[in-house]
Short mmCIF file of C-alpha atoms in Angstrom, two decimals:
data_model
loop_
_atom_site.label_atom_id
_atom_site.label_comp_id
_atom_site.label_asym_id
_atom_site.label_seq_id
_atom_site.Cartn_x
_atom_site.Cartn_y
_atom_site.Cartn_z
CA UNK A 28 27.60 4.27 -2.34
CA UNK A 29 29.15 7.86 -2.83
CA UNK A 30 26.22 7.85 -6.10
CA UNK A 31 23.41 7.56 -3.61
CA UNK A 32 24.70 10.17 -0.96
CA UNK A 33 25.38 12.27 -4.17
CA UNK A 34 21.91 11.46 -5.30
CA UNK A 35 20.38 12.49 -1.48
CA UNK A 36 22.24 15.08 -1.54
CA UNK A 37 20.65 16.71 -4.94
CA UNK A 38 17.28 15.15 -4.06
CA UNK A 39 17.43 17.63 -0.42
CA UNK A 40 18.17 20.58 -2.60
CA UNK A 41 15.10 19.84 -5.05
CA UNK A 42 13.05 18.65 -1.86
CA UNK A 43 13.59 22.88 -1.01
CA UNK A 44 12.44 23.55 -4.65
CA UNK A 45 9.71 21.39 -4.46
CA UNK A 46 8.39 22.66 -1.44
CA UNK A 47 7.65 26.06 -2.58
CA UNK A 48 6.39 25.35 -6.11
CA UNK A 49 2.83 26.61 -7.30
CA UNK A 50 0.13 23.82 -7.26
CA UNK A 51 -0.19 24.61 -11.12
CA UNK A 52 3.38 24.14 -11.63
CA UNK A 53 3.22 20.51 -9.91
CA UNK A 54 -0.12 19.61 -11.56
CA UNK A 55 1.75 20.32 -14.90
CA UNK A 56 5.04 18.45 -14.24
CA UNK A 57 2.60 14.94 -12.92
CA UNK A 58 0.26 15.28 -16.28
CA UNK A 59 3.57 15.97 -18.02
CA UNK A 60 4.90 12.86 -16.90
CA UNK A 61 1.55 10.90 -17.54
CA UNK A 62 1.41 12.07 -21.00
CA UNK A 63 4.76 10.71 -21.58
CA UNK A 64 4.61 7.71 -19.94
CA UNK A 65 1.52 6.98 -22.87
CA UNK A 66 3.84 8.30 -25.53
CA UNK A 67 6.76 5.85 -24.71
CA UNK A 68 4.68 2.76 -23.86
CA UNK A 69 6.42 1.08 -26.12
CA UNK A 70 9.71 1.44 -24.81
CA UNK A 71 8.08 0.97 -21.18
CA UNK A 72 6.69 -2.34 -22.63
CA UNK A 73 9.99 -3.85 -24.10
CA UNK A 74 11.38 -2.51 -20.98
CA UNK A 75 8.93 -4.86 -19.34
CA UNK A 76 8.90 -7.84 -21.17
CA UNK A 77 12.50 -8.20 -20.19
CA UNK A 78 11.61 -8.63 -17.18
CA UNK A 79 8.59 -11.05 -17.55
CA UNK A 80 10.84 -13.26 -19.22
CA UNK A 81 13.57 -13.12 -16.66
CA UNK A 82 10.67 -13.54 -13.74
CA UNK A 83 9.44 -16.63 -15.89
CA UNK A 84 13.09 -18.32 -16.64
CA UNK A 85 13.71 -17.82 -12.79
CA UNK A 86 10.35 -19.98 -11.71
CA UNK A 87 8.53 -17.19 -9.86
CA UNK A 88 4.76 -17.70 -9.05
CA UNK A 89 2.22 -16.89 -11.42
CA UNK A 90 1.02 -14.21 -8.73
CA UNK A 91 3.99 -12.56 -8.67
CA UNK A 92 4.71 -12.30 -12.36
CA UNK A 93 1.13 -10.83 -12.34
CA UNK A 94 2.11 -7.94 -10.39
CA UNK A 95 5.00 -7.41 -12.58
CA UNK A 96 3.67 -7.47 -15.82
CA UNK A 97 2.57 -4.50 -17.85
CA UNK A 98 0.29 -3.98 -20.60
CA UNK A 99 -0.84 -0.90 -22.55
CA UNK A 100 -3.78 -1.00 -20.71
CA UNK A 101 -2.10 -0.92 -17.19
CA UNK A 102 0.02 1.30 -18.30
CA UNK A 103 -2.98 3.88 -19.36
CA UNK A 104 -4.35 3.48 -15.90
CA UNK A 105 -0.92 4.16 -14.41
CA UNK A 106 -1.08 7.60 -16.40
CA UNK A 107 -4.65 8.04 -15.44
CA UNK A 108 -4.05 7.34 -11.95
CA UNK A 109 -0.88 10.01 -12.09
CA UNK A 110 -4.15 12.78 -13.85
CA UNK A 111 -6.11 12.32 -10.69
CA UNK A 112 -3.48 12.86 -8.62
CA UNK A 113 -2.93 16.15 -10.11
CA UNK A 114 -6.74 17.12 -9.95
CA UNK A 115 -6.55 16.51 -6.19
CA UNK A 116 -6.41 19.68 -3.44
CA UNK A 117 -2.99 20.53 -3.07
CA UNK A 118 -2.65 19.89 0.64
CA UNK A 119 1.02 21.94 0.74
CA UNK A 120 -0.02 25.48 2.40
CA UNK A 121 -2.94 24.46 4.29
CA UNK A 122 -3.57 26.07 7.52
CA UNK A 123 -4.90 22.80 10.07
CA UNK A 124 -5.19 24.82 12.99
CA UNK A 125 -4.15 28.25 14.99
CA UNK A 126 -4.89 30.79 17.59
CA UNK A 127 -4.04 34.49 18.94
CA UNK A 128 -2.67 33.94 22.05
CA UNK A 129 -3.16 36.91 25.00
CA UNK A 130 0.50 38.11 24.88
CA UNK A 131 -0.66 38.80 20.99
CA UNK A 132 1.13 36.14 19.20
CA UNK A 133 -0.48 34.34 16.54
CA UNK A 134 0.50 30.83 16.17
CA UNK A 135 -0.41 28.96 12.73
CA UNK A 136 0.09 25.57 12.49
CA UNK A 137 0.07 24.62 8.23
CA UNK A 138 0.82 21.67 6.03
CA UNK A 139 4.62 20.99 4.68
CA UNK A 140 6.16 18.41 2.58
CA UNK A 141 8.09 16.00 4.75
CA UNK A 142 11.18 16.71 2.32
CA UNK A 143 13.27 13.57 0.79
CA UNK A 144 11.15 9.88 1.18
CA UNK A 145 12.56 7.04 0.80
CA UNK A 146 10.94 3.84 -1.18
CA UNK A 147 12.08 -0.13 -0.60
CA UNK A 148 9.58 -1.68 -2.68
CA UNK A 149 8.91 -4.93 -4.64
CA UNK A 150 7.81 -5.94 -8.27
CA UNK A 151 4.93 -4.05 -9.13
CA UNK A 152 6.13 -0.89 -11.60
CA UNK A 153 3.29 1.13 -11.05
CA UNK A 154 4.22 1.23 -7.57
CA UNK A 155 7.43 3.74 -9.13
CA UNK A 156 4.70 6.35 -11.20
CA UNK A 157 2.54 6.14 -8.30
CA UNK A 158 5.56 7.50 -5.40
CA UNK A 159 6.72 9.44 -8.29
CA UNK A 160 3.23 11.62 -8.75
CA UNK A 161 2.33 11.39 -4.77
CA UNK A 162 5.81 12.94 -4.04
CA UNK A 163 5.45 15.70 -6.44
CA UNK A 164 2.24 16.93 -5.85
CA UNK A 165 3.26 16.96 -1.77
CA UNK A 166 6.50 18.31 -2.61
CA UNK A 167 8.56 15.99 -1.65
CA UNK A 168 11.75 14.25 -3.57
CA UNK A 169 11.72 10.66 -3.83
CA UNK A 170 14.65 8.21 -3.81
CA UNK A 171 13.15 4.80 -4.98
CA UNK A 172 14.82 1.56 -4.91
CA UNK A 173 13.18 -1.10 -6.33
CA UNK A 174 13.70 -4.78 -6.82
CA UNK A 175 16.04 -6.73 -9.30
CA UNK A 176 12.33 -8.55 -10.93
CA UNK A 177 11.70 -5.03 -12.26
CA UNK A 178 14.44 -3.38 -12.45
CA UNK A 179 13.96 -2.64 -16.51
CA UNK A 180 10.45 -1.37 -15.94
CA UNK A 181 11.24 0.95 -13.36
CA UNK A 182 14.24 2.10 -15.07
CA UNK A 183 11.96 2.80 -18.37
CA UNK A 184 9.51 4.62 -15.85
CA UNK A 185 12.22 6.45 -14.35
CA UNK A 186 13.88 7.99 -17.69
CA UNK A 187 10.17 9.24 -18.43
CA UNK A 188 9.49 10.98 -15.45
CA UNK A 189 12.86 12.68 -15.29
CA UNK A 190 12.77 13.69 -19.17
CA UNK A 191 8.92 14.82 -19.35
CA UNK A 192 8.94 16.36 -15.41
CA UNK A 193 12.33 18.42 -16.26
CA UNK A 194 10.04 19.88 -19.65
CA UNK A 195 7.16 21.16 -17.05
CA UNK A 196 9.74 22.98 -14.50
CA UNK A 197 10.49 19.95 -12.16
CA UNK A 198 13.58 20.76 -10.33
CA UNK A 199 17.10 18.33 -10.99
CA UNK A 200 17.03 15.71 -8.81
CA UNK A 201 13.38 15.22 -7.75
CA UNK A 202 13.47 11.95 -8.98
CA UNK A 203 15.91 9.07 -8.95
CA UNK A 204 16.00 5.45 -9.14
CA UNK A 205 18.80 3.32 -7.38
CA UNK A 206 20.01 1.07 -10.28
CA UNK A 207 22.04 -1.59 -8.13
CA UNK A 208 19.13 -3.36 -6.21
CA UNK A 209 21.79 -5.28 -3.97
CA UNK A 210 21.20 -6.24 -0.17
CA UNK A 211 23.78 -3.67 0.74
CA UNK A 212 22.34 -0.63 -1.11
CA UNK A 213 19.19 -1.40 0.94
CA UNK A 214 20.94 -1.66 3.49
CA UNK A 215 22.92 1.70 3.39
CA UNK A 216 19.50 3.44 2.23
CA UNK A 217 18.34 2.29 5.32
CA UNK A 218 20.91 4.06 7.58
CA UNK A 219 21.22 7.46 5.48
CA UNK A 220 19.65 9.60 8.42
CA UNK A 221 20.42 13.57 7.65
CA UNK A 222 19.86 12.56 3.37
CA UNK A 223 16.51 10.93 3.90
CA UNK A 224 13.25 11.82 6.15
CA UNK A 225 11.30 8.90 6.44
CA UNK A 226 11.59 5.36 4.51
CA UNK A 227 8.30 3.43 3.18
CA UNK A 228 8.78 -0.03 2.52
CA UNK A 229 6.30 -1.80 0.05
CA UNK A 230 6.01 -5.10 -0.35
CA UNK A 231 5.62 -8.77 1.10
CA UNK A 232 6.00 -9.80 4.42
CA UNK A 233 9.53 -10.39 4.84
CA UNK A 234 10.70 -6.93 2.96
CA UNK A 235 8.87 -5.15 5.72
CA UNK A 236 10.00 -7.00 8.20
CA UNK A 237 13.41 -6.48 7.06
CA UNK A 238 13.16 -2.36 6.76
CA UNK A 239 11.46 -1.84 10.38
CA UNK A 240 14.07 -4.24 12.03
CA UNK A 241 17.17 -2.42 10.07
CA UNK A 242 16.36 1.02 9.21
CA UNK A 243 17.88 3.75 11.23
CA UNK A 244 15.67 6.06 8.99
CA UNK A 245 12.27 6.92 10.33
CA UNK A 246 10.09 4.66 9.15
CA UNK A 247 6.21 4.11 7.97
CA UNK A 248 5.04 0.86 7.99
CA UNK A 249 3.17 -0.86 5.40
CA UNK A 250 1.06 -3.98 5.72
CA UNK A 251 1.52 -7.35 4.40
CA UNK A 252 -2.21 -8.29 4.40
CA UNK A 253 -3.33 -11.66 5.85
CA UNK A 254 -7.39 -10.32 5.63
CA UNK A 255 -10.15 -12.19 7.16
CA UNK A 256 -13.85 -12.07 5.80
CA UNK A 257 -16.29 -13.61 8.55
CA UNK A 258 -19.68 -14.78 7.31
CA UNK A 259 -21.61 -13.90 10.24
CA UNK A 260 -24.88 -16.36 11.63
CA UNK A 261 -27.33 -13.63 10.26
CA UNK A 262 -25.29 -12.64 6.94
CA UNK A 263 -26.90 -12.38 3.73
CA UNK A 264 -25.71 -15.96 1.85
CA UNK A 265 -25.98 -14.47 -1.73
CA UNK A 266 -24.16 -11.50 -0.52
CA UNK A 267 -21.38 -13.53 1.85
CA UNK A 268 -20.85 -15.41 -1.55
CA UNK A 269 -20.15 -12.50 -3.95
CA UNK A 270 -18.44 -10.57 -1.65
CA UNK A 271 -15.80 -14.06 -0.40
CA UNK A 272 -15.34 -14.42 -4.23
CA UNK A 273 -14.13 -10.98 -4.97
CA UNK A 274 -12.18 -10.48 -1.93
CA UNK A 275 -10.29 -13.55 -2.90
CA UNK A 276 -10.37 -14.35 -6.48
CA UNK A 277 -10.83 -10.76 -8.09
CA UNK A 278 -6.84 -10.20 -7.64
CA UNK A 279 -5.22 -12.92 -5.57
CA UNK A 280 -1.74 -11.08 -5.45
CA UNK A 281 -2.42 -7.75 -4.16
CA UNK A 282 -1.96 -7.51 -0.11
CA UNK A 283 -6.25 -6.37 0.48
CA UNK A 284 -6.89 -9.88 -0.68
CA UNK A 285 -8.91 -12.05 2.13
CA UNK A 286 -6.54 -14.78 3.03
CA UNK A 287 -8.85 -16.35 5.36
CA UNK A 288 -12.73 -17.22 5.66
CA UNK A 289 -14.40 -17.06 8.85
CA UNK A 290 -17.97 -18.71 8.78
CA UNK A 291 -20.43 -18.93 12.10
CA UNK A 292 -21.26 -22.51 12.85
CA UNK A 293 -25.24 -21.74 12.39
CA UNK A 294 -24.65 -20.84 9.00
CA UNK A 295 -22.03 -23.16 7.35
CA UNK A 296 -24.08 -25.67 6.35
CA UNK A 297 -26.22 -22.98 3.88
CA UNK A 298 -23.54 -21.32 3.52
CA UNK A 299 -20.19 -23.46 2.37
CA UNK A 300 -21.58 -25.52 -0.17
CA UNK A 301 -22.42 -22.67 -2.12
CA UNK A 302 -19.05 -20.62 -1.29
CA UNK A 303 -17.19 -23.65 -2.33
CA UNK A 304 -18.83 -23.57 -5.66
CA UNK A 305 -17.99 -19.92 -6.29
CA UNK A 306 -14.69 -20.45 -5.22
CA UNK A 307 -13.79 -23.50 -7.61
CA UNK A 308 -9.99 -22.85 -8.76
CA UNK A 309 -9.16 -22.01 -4.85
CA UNK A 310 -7.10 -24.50 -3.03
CA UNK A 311 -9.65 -24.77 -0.11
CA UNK A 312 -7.32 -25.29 3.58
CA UNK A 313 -9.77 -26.17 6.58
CA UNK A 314 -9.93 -26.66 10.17
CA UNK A 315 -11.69 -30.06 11.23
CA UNK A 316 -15.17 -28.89 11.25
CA UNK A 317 -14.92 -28.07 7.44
CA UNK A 318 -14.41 -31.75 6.56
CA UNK A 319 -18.34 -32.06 6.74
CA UNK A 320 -18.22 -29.90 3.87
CA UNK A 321 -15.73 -31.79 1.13
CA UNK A 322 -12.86 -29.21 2.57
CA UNK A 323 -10.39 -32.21 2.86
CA UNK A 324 -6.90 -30.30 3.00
CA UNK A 325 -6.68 -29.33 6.84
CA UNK A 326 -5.22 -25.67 7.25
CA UNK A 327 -2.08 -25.96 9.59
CA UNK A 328 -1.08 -22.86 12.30
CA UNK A 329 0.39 -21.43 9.85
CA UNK A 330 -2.12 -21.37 7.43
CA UNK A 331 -4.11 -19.05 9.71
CA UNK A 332 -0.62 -16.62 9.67
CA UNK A 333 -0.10 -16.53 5.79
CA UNK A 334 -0.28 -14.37 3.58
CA UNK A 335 -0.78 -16.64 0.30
CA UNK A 336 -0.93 -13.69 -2.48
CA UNK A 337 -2.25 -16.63 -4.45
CA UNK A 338 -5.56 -19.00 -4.95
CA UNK A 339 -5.26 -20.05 -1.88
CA UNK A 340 -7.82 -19.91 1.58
CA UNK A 341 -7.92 -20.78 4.78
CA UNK A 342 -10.99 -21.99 6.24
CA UNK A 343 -12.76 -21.94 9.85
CA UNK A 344 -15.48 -22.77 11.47
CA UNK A 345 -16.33 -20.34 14.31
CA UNK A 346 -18.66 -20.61 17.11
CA UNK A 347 -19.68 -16.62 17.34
CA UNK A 348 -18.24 -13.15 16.35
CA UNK A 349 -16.39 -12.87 19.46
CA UNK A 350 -14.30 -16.06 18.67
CA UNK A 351 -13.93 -14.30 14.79
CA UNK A 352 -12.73 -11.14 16.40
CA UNK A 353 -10.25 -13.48 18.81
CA UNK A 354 -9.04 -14.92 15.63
CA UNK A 355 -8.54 -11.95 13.74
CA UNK A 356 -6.85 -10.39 15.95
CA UNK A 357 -4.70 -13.09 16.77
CA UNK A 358 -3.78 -14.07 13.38
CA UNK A 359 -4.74 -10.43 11.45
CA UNK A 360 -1.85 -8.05 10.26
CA UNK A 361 -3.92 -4.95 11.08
CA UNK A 362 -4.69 -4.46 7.39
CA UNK A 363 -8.44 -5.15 6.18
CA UNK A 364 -11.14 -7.15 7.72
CA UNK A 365 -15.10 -7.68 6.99
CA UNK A 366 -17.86 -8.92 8.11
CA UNK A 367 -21.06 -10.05 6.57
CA UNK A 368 -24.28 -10.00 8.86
CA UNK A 369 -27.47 -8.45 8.92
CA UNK A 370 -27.14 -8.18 12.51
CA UNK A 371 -26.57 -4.57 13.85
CA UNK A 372 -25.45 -5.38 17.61
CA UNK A 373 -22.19 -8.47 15.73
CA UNK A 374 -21.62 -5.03 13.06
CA UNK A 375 -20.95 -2.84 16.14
CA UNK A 376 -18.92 -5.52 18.26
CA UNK A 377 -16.78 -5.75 14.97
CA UNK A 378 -16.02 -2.49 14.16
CA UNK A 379 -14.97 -1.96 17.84
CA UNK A 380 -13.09 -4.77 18.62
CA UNK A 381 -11.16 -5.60 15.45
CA UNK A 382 -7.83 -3.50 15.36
CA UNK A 383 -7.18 -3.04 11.70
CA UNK A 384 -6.52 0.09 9.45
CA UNK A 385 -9.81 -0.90 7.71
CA UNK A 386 -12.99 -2.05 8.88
CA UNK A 387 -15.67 -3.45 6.35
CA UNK A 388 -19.12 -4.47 7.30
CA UNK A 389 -20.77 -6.21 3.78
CA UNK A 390 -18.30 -5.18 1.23
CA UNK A 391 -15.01 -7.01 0.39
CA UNK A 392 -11.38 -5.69 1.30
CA UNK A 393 -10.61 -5.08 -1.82
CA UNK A 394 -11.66 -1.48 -1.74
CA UNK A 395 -8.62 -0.75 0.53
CA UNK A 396 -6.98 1.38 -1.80
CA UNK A 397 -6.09 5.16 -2.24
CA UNK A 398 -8.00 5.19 -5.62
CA UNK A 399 -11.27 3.66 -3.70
CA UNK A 400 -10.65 6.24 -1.33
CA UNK A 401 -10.49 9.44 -3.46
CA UNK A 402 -7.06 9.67 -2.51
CA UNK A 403 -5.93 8.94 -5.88
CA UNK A 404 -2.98 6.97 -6.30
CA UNK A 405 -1.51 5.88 -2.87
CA UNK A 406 1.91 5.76 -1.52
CA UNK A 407 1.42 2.65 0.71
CA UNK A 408 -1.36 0.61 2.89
CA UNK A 409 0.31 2.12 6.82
CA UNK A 410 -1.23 -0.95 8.93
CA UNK A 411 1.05 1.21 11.88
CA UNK A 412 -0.59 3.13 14.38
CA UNK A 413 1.55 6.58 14.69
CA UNK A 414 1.19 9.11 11.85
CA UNK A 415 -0.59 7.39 9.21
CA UNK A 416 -3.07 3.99 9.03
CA UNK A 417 -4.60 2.78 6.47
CA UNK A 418 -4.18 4.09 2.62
CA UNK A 419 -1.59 6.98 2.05
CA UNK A 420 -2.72 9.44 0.36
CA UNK A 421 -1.57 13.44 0.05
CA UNK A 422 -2.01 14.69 3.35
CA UNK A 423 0.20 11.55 4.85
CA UNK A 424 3.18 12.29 3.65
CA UNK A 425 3.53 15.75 5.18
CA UNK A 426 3.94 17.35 8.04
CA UNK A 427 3.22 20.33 9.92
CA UNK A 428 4.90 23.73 10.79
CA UNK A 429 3.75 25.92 13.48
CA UNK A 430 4.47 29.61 12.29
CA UNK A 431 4.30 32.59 14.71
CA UNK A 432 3.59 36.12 14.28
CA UNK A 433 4.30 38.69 16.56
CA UNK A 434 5.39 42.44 17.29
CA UNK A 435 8.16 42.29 19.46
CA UNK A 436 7.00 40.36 22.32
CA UNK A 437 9.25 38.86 24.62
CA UNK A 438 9.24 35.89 27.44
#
């Protein structure tokens, strides 16, 4: 472990380096890195495929290899995504508040990097660029420690960002990348309070679980995302279609998925026969009422808590938005949650009474995301209630400093 208190250690002194760099300066290190992560995509690629093979020889789900797997193509967005980060206002410096108060002192209160963050995440490598450019452009180190699926990837993302940010001016030990991805170097990364600020965990269920129970570290929560789309008794049925389709099928692995399908009693029979269609290649789970409707495989408890990441829905008949909300909130992770209806008075009730980071009234889930946002790329999806909720962009992974002014006033 004496590597990763070293590594803390250097990462607090670039933290102080970061923290007072020009917004030009940062904007040149993040395209610096984005350009070079397109130059070596080859490397990045082989890096990759060592993985996908190990993922494959070890039986992991389609889903999951999905997340893991690169392509020149992702790895152009990745870079893309890492440009728009660097296009985005600086939040460092700004002034959020302030006042003069009648003794004369003037008290500003102004944005600050939080200093070193912490990253437990799982296999999905663009997850590394992603912290990488956030961090930066907040000034803020970033200690990542990934999982052993992608291990090679992040590694080959790693190198680039620490040989092409070093070439723009980015201080020695912004970056670094915890090679041995056992339980116990989580497990110490969790406890380093003094060397790290706060620690993000991203990932499934069970990760999360794991960081907020052990960490000693301050920590944000992320959300697993068991999502809910409720077709309403008024909802559009061409619209509740499309938008059931994309919120499940569009990308089945990523946690703003809909895991479960809520439909109003006065509408299933219009409705499910058609949503079945759409959803053909779904394993279809049901409650009793859905039997009516050729949904034969009857959706357990637990169905209603899962979070598949896979072609996989639950399925329940409800007798009114207030029993949807009920359910939701009952069986919800705080994460995303729609509803389809033309009704105004059921949109209202919803957006009230569902406690989730994000609301949706006729779109799908899927747009919770910091690039949806305008954020750009985002550190995490906070489903927590103190400091941030919902996508992370910039401006939630500072913090602020009150700074006061005075001529020689005393109390």
């Amino acid at each position: 472990m004496e590597q990763l208190i070293l590594a803390a250690k250097q990462a607090r002194q670039a933290s102080r380096k970061l923290g007072v760099l020009s917004t030009k300066v940062k904007n040149e290190i993040i395209c610096s890195i984005a350009d070079g992560l397109v130059e070596k995509a080859e490397e990045i690629l082989s890096a990759n495929a060592v993985d996908i093979k190990n993922a494959e020889e070890a039986g992991l789900k389609k889903s999951f290899i999905d997340r893991l797997r690169l392509s020149e193509a992702r790895i152009a967005d990745i870079a893309a995504a890492l440009r728009e980060v660097a296009a985005l206002p600086d939040p460092i410096g700004e002034i959020v508040g302030g006042t003069k108060r009648p003794n004369g002192l003037v008290i500003t209160k102004k944005r600050v990097p939080l200093g070193v963050i912490g990253i437990i995440f799982e296999a999905r490598p663009n997850v590394t660029a992603d912290a990488i450019g956030l961090c930066l452009k907040s000034g803020n180190a970033v200690i990542l420690r990934g999982g052993s699926d992608a291990i090679h990837s992040n590694m080959a993302i790693e190198a680039v960002a620490n040989e092409y940010g070093k070439k723009a001016g980015m201080p020695e030990g912004s970056v670094y990348l915890v090679k041995d991805t056992s339980r116990e170097t989580a497990r110490f990364l969790m406890e380093m309070t003094g060397y790290i600020d706060v620690l993000i965990p991203r990932g499934g269920k069970g990760l999360i679980d794991n960081v907020v129970r052990n960490a000693k570290v301050p920590t944000i929560q992320t959300g697993a995302g068991n999502c809910h789309v409720y077709i309403d008794a008024s909802a559009d049925i061409d619209m509740a279609v499309d938008i059931i389709r994309n919120a499940k099928m569009s990308r089945p692995s990523v946690c703003n998925a809909a895991e479960t399908l809520l439909v109003h009693k006065d509408i299933a029979a219009a409705f499910l026969p058609k949503a079945i269609e759409a959803l053909r290649g779904v394993e279809l789970r049901g409650c009793e009422a859905c039997r009516a409707f050729g949904i034969d495989i009857p959706a357990t408890e637990e169905d209603y808590f899962e979070e598949y990441n896979d072609l996989i829905l639950a399925v329940k008949i409800v007798e009114n938005t207030e029993e949807a909300i009920e359910h939701i909130n009952k069986y919800g992770t705080m994460h995303s949650e729609a509803i389809v209806t033309k009704d105004y008075a059921s949109a209202q009730l919803f957006k009230d009474l569902v406690d989730a980071a994000c609301v949706y009234v006729n779109a799908s889930t899927r747009f919770t995301d910091g690039g949806e946002f305008g954020f750009g790329a985002e550190i995490g999806i906070s489903s927590q209630k103190l400091h941030a909720r919902g996508p992370m962009g910039l401006t939630e992974i500072t913090t602020v400093k009150y700074v006061i002014d005075g001529d020689g006033q005393i109390r």
